[in-house]
Coordinates of C-alpha atoms in Angstrom, one line a residue:
X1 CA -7.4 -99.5 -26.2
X2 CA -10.0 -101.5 -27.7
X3 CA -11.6 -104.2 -25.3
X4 CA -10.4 -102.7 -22.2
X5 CA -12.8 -101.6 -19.4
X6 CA -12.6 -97.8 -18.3
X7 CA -11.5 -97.7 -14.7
X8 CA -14.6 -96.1 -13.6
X9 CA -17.2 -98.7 -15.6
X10 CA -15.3 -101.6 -13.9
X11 CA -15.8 -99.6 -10.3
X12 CA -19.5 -99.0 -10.9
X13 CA -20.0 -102.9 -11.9
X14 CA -18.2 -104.1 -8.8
X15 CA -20.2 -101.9 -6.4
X16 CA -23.2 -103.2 -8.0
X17 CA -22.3 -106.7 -7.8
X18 CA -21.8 -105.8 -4.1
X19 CA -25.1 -104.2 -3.8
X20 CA -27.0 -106.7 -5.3
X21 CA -25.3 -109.9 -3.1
X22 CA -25.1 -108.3 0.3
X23 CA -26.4 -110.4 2.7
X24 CA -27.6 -106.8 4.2
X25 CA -30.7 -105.0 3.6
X26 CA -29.9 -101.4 1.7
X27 CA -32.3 -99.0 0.2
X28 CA -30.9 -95.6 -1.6
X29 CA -33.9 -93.0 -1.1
X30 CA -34.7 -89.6 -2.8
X31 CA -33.1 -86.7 -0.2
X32 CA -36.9 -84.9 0.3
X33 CA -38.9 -87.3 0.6
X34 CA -37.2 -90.7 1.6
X35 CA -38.9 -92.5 -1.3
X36 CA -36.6 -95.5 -2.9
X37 CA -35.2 -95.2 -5.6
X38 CA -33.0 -98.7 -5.5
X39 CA -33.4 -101.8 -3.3
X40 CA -31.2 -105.0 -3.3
X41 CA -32.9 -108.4 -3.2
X42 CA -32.2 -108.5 0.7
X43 CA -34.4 -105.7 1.4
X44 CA -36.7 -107.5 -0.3
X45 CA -36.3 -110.8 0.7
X46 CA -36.7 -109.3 4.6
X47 CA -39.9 -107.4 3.6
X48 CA -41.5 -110.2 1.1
X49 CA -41.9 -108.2 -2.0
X50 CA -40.1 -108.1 -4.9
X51 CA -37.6 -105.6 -5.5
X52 CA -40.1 -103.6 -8.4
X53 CA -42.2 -103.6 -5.5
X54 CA -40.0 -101.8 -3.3
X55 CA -39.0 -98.7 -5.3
X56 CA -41.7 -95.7 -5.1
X57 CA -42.4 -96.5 -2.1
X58 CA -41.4 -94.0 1.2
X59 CA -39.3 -95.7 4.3
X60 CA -42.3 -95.3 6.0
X61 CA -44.5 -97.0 4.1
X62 CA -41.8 -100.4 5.0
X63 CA -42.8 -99.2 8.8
X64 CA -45.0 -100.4 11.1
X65 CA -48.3 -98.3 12.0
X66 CA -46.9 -98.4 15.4
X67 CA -43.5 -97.4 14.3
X68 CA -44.1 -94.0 12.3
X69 CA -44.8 -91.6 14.9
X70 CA -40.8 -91.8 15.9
X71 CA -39.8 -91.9 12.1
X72 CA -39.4 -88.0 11.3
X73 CA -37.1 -87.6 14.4
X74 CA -35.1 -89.8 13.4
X75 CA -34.7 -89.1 9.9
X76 CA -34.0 -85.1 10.9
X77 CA -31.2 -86.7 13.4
X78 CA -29.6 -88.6 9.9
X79 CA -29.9 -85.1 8.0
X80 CA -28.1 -82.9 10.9
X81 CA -25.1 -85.5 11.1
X82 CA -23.3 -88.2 9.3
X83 CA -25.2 -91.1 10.0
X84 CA -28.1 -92.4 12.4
X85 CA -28.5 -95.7 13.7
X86 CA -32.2 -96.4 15.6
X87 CA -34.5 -100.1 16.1
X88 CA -37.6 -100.3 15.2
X89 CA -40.4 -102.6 13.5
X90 CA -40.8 -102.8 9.9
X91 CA -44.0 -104.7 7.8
X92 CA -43.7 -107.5 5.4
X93 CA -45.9 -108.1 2.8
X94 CA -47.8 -110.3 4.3
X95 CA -48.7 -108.1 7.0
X96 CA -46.5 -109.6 9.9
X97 CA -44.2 -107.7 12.0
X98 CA -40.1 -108.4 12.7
X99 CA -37.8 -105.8 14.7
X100 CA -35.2 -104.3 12.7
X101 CA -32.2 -102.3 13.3
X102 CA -31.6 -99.6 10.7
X103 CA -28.5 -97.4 9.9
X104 CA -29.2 -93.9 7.8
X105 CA -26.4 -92.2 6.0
X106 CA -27.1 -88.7 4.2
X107 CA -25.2 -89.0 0.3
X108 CA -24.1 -85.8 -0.3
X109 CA -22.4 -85.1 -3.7
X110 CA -19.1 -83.1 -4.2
X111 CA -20.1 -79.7 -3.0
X112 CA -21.8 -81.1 0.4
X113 CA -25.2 -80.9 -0.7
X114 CA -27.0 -84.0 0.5
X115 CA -28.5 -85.6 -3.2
X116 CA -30.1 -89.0 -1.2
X117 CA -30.1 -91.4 1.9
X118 CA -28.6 -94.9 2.2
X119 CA -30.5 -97.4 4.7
X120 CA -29.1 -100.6 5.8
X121 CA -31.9 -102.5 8.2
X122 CA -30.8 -105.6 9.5
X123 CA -33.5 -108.6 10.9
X124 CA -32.9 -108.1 14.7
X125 CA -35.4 -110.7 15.6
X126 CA -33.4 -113.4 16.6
X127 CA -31.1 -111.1 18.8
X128 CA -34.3 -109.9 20.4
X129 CA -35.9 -113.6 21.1
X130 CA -31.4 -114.4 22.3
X131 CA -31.9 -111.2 24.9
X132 CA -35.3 -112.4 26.1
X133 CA -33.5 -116.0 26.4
X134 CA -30.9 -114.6 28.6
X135 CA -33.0 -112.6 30.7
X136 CA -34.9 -115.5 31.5
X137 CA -31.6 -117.3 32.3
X138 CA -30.2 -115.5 34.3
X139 CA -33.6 -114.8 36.2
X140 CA -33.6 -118.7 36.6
X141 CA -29.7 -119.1 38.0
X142 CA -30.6 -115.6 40.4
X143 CA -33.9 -118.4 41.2
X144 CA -32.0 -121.0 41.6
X145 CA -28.6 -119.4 43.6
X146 CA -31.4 -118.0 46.3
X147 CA -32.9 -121.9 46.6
X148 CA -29.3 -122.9 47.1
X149 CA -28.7 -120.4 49.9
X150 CA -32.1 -121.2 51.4
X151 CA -31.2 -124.8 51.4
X152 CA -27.9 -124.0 53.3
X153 CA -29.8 -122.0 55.8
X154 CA -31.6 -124.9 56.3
X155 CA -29.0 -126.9 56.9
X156 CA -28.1 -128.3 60.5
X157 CA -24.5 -128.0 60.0
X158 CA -22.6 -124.6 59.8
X159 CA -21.1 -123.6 55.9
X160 CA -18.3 -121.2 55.5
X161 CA -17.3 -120.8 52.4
X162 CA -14.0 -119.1 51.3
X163 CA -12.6 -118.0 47.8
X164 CA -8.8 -118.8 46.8
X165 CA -6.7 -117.9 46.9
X166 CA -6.7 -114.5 49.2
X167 CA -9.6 -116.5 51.6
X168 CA -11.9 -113.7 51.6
X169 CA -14.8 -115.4 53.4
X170 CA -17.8 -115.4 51.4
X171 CA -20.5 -117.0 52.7
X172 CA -22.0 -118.4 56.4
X173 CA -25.2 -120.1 57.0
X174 CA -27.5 -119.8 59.5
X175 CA -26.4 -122.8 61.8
X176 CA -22.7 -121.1 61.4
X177 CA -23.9 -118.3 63.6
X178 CA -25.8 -120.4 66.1
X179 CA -22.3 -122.4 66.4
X180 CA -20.3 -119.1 66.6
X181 CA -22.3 -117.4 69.0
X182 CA -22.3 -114.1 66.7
X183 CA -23.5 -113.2 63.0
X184 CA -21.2 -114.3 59.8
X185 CA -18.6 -111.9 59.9
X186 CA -16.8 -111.7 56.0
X187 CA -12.8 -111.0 55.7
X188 CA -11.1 -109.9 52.9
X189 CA -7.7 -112.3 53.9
X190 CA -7.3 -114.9 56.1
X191 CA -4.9 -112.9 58.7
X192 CA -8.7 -111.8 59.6
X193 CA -9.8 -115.0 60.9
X194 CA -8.3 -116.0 64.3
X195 CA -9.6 -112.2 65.3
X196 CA -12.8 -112.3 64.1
X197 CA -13.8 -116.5 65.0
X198 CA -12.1 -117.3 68.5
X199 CA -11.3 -121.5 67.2
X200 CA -8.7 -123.9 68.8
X201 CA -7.5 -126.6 68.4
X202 CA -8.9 -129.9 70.2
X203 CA -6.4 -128.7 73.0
X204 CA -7.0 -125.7 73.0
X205 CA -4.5 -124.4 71.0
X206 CA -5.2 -120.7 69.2
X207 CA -4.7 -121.8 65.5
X208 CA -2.9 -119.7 63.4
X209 CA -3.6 -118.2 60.4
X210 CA -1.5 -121.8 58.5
X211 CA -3.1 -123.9 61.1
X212 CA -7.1 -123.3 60.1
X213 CA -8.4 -126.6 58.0
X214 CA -10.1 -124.3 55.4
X215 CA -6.8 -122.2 55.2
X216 CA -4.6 -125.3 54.1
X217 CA -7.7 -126.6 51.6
X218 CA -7.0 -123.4 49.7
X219 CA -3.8 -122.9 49.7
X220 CA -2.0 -126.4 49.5
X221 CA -5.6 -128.1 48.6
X222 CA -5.5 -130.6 51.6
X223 CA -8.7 -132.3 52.7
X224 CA -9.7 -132.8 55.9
X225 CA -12.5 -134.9 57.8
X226 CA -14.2 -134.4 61.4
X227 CA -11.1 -132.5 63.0
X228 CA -11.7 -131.7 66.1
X229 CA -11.9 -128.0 67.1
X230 CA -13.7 -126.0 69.6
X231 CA -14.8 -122.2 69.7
X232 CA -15.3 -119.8 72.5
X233 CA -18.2 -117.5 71.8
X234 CA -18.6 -114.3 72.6
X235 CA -21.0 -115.1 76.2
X236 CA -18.2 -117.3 77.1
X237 CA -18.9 -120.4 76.2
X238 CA -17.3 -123.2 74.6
X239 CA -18.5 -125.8 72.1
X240 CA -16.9 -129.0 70.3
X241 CA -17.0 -129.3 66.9
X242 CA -16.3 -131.1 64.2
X243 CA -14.5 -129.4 61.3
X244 CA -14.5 -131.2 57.3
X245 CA -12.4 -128.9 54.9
X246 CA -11.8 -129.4 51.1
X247 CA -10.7 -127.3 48.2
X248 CA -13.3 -126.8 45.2
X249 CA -11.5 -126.8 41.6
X250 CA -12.7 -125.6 38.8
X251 CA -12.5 -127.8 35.5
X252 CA -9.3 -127.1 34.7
X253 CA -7.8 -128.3 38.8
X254 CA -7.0 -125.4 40.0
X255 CA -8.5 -124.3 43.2
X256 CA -11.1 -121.6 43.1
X257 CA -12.9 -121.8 46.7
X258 CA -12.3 -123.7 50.3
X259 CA -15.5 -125.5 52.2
X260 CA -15.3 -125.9 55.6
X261 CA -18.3 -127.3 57.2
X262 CA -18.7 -127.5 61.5
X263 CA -20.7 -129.8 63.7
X264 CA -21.7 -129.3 66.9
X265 CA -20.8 -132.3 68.9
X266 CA -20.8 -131.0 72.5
X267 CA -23.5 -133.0 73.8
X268 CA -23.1 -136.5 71.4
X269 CA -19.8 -136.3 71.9
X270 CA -20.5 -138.8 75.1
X271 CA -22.2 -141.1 72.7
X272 CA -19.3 -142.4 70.0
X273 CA -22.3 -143.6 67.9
X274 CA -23.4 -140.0 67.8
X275 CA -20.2 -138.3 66.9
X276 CA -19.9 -140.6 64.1
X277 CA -22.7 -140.1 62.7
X278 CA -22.6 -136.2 62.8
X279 CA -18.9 -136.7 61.2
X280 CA -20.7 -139.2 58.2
X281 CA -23.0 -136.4 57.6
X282 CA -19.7 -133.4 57.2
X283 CA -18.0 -135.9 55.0
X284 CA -20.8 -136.3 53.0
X285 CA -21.8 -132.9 52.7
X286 CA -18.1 -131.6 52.2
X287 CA -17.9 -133.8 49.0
X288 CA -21.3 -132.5 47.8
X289 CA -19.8 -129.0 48.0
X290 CA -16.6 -129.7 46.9
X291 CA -17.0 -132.1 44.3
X292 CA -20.7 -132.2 42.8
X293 CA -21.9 -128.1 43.2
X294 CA -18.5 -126.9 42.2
X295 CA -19.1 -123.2 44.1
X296 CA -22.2 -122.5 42.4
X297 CA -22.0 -119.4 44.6
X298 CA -19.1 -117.9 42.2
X299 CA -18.2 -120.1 39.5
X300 CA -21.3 -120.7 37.1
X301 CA -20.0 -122.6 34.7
X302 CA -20.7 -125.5 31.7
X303 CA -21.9 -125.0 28.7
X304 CA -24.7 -125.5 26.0
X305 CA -27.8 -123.4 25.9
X306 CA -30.6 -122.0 23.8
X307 CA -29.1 -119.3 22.8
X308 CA -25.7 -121.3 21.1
X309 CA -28.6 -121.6 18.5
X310 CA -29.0 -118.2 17.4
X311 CA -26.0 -116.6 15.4
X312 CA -26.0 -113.0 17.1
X313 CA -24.2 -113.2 19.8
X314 CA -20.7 -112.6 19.3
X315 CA -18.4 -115.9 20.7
X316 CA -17.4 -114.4 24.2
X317 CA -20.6 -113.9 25.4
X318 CA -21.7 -117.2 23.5
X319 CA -19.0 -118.9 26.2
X320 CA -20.3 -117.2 29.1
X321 CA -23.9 -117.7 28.6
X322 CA -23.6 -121.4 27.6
X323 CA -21.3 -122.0 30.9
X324 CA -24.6 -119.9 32.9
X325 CA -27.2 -122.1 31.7
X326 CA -25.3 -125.4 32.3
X327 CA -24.9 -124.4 35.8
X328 CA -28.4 -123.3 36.0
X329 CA -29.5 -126.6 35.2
X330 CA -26.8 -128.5 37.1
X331 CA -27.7 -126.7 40.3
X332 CA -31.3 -127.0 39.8
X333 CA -31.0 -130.4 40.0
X334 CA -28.8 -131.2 42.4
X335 CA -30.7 -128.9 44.6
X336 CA -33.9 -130.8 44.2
X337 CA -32.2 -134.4 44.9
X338 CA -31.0 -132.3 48.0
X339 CA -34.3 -131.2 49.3
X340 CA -35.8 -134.9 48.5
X341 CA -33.5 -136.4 50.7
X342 CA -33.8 -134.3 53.3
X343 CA -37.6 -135.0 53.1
X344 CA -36.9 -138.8 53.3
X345 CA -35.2 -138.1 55.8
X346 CA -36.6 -136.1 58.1
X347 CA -40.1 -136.6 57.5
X348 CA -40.1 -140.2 56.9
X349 CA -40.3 -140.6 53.0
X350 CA -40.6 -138.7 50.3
X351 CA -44.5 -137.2 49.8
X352 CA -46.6 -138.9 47.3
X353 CA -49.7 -138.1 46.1
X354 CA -52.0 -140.5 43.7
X355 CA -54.2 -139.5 41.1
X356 CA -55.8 -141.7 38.4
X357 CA -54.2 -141.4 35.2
X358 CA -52.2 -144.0 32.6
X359 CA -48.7 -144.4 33.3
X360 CA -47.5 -145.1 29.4
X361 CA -48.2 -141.0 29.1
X362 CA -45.6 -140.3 31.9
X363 CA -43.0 -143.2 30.7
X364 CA -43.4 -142.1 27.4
X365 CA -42.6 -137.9 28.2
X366 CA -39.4 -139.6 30.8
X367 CA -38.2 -140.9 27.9
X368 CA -38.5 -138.0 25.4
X369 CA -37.2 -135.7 27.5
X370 CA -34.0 -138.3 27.8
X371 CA -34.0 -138.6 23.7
X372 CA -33.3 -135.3 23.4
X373 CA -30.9 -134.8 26.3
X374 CA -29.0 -138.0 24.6
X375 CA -29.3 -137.2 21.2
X376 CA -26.7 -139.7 20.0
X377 CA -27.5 -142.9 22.1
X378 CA -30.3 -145.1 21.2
X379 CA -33.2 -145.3 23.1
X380 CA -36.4 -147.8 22.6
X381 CA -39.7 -147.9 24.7
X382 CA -41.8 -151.4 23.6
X383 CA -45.3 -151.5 25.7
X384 CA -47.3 -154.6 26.0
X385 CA -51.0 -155.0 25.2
X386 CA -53.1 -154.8 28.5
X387 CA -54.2 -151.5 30.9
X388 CA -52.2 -148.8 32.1
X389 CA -54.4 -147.1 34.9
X390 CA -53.8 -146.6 38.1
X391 CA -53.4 -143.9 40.8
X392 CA -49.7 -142.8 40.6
X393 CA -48.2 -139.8 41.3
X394 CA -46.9 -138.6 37.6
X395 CA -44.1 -136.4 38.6
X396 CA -42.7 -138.8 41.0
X397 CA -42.8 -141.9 38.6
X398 CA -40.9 -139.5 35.9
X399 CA -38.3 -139.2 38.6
X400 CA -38.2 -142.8 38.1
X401 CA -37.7 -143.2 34.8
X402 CA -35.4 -140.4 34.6
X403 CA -33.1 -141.9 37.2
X404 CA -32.9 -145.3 35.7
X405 CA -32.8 -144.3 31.8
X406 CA -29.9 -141.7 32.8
X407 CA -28.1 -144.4 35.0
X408 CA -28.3 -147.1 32.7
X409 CA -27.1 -143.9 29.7
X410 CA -24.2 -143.3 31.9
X411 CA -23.2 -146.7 33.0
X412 CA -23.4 -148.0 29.5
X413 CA -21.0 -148.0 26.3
X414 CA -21.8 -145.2 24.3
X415 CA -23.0 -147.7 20.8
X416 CA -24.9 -150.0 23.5
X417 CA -29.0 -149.1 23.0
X418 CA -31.0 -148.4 26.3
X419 CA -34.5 -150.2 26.6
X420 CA -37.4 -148.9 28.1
X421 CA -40.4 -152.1 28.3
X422 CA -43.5 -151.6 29.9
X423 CA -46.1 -154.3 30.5
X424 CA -49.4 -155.2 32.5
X425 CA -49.0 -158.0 35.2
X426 CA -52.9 -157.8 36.4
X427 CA -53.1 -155.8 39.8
X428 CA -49.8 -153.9 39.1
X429 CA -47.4 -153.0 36.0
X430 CA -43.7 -153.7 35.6
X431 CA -41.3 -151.3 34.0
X432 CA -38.1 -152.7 33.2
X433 CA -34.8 -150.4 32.1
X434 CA -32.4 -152.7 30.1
X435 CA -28.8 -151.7 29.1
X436 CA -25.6 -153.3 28.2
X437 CA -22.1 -153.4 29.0
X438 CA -20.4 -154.5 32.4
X439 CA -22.2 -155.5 35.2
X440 CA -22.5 -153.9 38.5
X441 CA -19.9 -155.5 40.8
X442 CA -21.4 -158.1 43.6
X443 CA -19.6 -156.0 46.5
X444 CA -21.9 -152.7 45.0
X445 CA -24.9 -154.5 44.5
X446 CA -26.0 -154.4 48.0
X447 CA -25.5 -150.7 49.1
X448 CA -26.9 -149.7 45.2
X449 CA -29.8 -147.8 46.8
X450 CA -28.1 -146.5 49.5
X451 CA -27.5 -142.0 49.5
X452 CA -24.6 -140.8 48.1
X453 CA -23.1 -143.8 46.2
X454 CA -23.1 -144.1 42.1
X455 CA -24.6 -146.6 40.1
X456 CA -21.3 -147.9 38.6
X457 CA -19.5 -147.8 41.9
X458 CA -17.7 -144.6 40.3
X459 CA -18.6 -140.4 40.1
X460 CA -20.6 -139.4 37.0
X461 CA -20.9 -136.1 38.2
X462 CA -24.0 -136.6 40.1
X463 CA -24.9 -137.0 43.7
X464 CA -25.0 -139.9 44.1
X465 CA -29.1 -139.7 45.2
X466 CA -30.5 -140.9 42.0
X467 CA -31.4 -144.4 43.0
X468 CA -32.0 -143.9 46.6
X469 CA -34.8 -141.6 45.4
X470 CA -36.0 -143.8 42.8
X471 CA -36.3 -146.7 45.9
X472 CA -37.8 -144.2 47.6
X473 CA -41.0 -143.3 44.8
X474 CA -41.3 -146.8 44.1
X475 CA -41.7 -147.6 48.4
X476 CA -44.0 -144.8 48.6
X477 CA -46.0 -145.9 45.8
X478 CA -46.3 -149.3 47.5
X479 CA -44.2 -151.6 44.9
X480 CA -40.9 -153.1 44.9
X481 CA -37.6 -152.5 42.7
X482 CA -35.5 -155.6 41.9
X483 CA -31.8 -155.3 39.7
X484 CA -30.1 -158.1 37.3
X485 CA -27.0 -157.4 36.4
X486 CA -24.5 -160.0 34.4
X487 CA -21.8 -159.5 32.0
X488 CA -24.0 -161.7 29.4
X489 CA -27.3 -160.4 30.3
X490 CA -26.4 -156.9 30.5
X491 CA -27.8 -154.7 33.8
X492 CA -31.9 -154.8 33.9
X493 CA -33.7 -152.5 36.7
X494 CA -37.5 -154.1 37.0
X495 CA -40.1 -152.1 38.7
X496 CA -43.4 -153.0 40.3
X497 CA -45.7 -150.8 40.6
X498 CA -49.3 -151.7 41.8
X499 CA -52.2 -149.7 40.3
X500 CA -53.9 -149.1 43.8
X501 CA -52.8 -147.4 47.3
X502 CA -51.0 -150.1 49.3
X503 CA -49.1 -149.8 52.5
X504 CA -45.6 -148.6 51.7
X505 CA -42.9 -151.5 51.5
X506 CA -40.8 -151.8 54.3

């Protein structure tokens, strides 16, 4: 009928309409020689040329130098079977390079006889720069997962460290062996306990299988601090301890691993003073474990990473790799605000080490880095006239600022601006971090700096080290730190730093 569209016309039309808007790169080439004989803007748009541009010319000449020698074999694989799908890196007009992934299909017409080649390339840089992104992840969590094991090595308090909810034992330190008398020994339930670790009970009870404190955190979740137990080692000794237990949940609550950790208190048991401090330290540590790490060990979780950017990776492994390099992250820095502490600790104060620079450079990076970690909140830095030099040590002092701007983030409504203002007082500078919101209760304000309490007087997920260190940095850099908080005023942290070495604040 007159007006209508033969069946065959309206086929042809729609297959070019697809071969002209396909978001794919597709070239149709001459059977002998591979030349093109039809490109769609894609192809062109990934090669920048225009499309006249691309027909005469062979799939080769679309290669790189570098990337011809492997060509024929692979276009005598697409002549000997259906299709052939290869990488390799293709030239742009301009001369630059980008890795490709191409797929070859012979045309053959009715009788068999192969009359052309199809070639779809695709732009694989991005999934080559999201690979090289996770490789270097996960070469940092493998980094940072031996750091955490070195760290628990070093401990002076043996770590076991169970899964739920069979209690296959997964992990002992080094101080867990001492305590023991004989190398970690792993189970696969927990009816394997009570014969491979001889502990009682403080009356020297055998405990059964129900009866061990890391059984009952994984099972009915129960939390327990400085039990006493004792063990009977192999050479026939016997030791007192001090067992903490607690379940570690996973975001959703349920439990996914049991912490015990064991203090020996055989010889400080005659001083109370001692015992109680070697029980402060398991309760501590058990609520590190159990609450802040969240079994780093198994369970690398969280989310957000560079590679969410890209748009190769298909949305299960987007999950999994955003949850590994959250936890990366996480435990990187909880593991650092572990080691400080023990520094201070141990050796007397954290190490600091002066050199003469400006300190507006280092304010300035502490609070661009927190800018784009809070990318919704509002953030201003004002700096007075005057001079900035001094001997400081840089990395500390961005600890500094770090700590306070992401206390006074957390602590702070999330429409209330954070300000950073830095000024010159003469022989020292002053850095003050201003945020609003309520104030710090009275009964918090004195134990604010103390280890292992929170700004707010509640969890943010942290440690609970951030301003102990911060007290620490400023002490060790000679200067003082000072805190305002009042519900009209808002909460102000003031630091004073003076530019040369002094003796260390007591």
């Amino acid at each position: 009928m007159l007006g209508q569209t033969h069946p065959d016309e309206a086929g042809q039309r729609t297959w070019e309409e697809v071969f002209t808007h396909l978001g794919v790169g597709v070239g149709v080439m001459n059977a002998e020689d591979s030349t093109l004989l039809a490109a769609n803007p894609a192809l062109a748009r990934m090669h920048r040329q225009p499309v006249e541009a691309l027909k005469g010319l062979r799939l080769e000449d679309l290669v790189a130098p570098e990337s011809r020698g492997a060509l024929p074999r692979h276009l005598a694989a697409a002549s000997s079977k259906p299709s052939h799908e290869y990488e390799s890196l293709h030239l742009r007009g301009d001369g630059s390079r980008f890795p490709a992934f191409v797929h070859v299909t012979s045309l053959r017409d009715a009788t068999g006889r192969r009359v052309g080649r199809a070639a779809t390339v695709l732009d694989i840089t991005q999934r080559r720069q999201s690979e090289v992104e996770r490789q270097r992840l996960l070469a940092t969590i493998e980094a940072e997962r031996a750091r955490l094991s070195a760290v628990l090595d070093q401990l002076p308090v043996g770590v076991l460290i169970a899964e739920a909810p069979s209690g296959r034992l997964l992990l002992g330190n080094r101080a867990l062996e001492s305590l023991l008398g004989h190398p970690f020994r792993s189970s696969t339930h927990v009816t394997d306990y009570e014969p491979a670790h001889q502990i009682f009970s403080a009356e020297g009870q055998p405990l059964t299988d129900e009866a061990w404190p890391l059984v009952r955190a994984l099972q009915t979740g129960e939390t327990r601090q400085a039990e006493p137990l004792l063990v009977r080692r192999p050479d026939g000794t016997t030791a007192n301890l001090l067992g903490s237990s607690a379940p570690v949940r996973d975001p959703e609550g349920q439990i996914v691993a049991g912490v015990v950790t064991l203090v020996d208190v055989t010889e400080r048991r005659r001083a109370e003073e001692a015992a109680r401090e070697a029980a402060q330290f398991g309760e501590r540590f058990i609520a590190i474990v159990s609450h802040d790490l969240r079994n780093p060990l198994n369970a690398i979780q969280l989310s957000v990473t560079k590679l969410l950017h890209g748009d190769t990776l298909p949305e299960r492994e987007r999950k999994a790799v955003s949850r590994i390099a959250r936890s990366g992250e996480r435990m990187a820095r909880m593991i650092s605000e572990l080691l400080d502490f023990t520094r201070s600790r141990l050796g007397g104060g954290l190490p600091i080490e002066r050199v003469p620079g400006d300190v507006r450079a280092v304010v300035r990076q502490a609070v661009e880095e927190l800018e784009a970690a809070w990318p919704e909140r509002s953030l201003t830095l004002q700096v007075g006239p005057g001079r900035y030099d001094g001997a400081w040590d840089a990395d500390r002092l961005l600890q500094v600022v770090s700590n306070l701007g992401g206390n006074a983030l957390q602590y702070s409504p999330p429409d209330s601006p954070v300000r950073f203002t830095l000024s010159d007082q003469d022989d020292q500078v002053m850095l003050e971090v201003h945020n609003g919101g309520d104030p710090i209760a009275p009964d918090v304000l004195p134990h604010l700096f103390n280890p292992f309490r929170h700004g707010g007087g509640k969890a943010h997920g942290g440690l609970g080290l951030g301003l102990y260190i911060v007290e620490q940095v400023v002490k060790g850099h000679g200067g003082r730190i000072e805190v305002r908080s009042r519900a009209s005023e808002g909460t102000a942290f003031r630091v004073l730093l003076p530019r040369e070495l002094t003796p260390a604040a007591s």
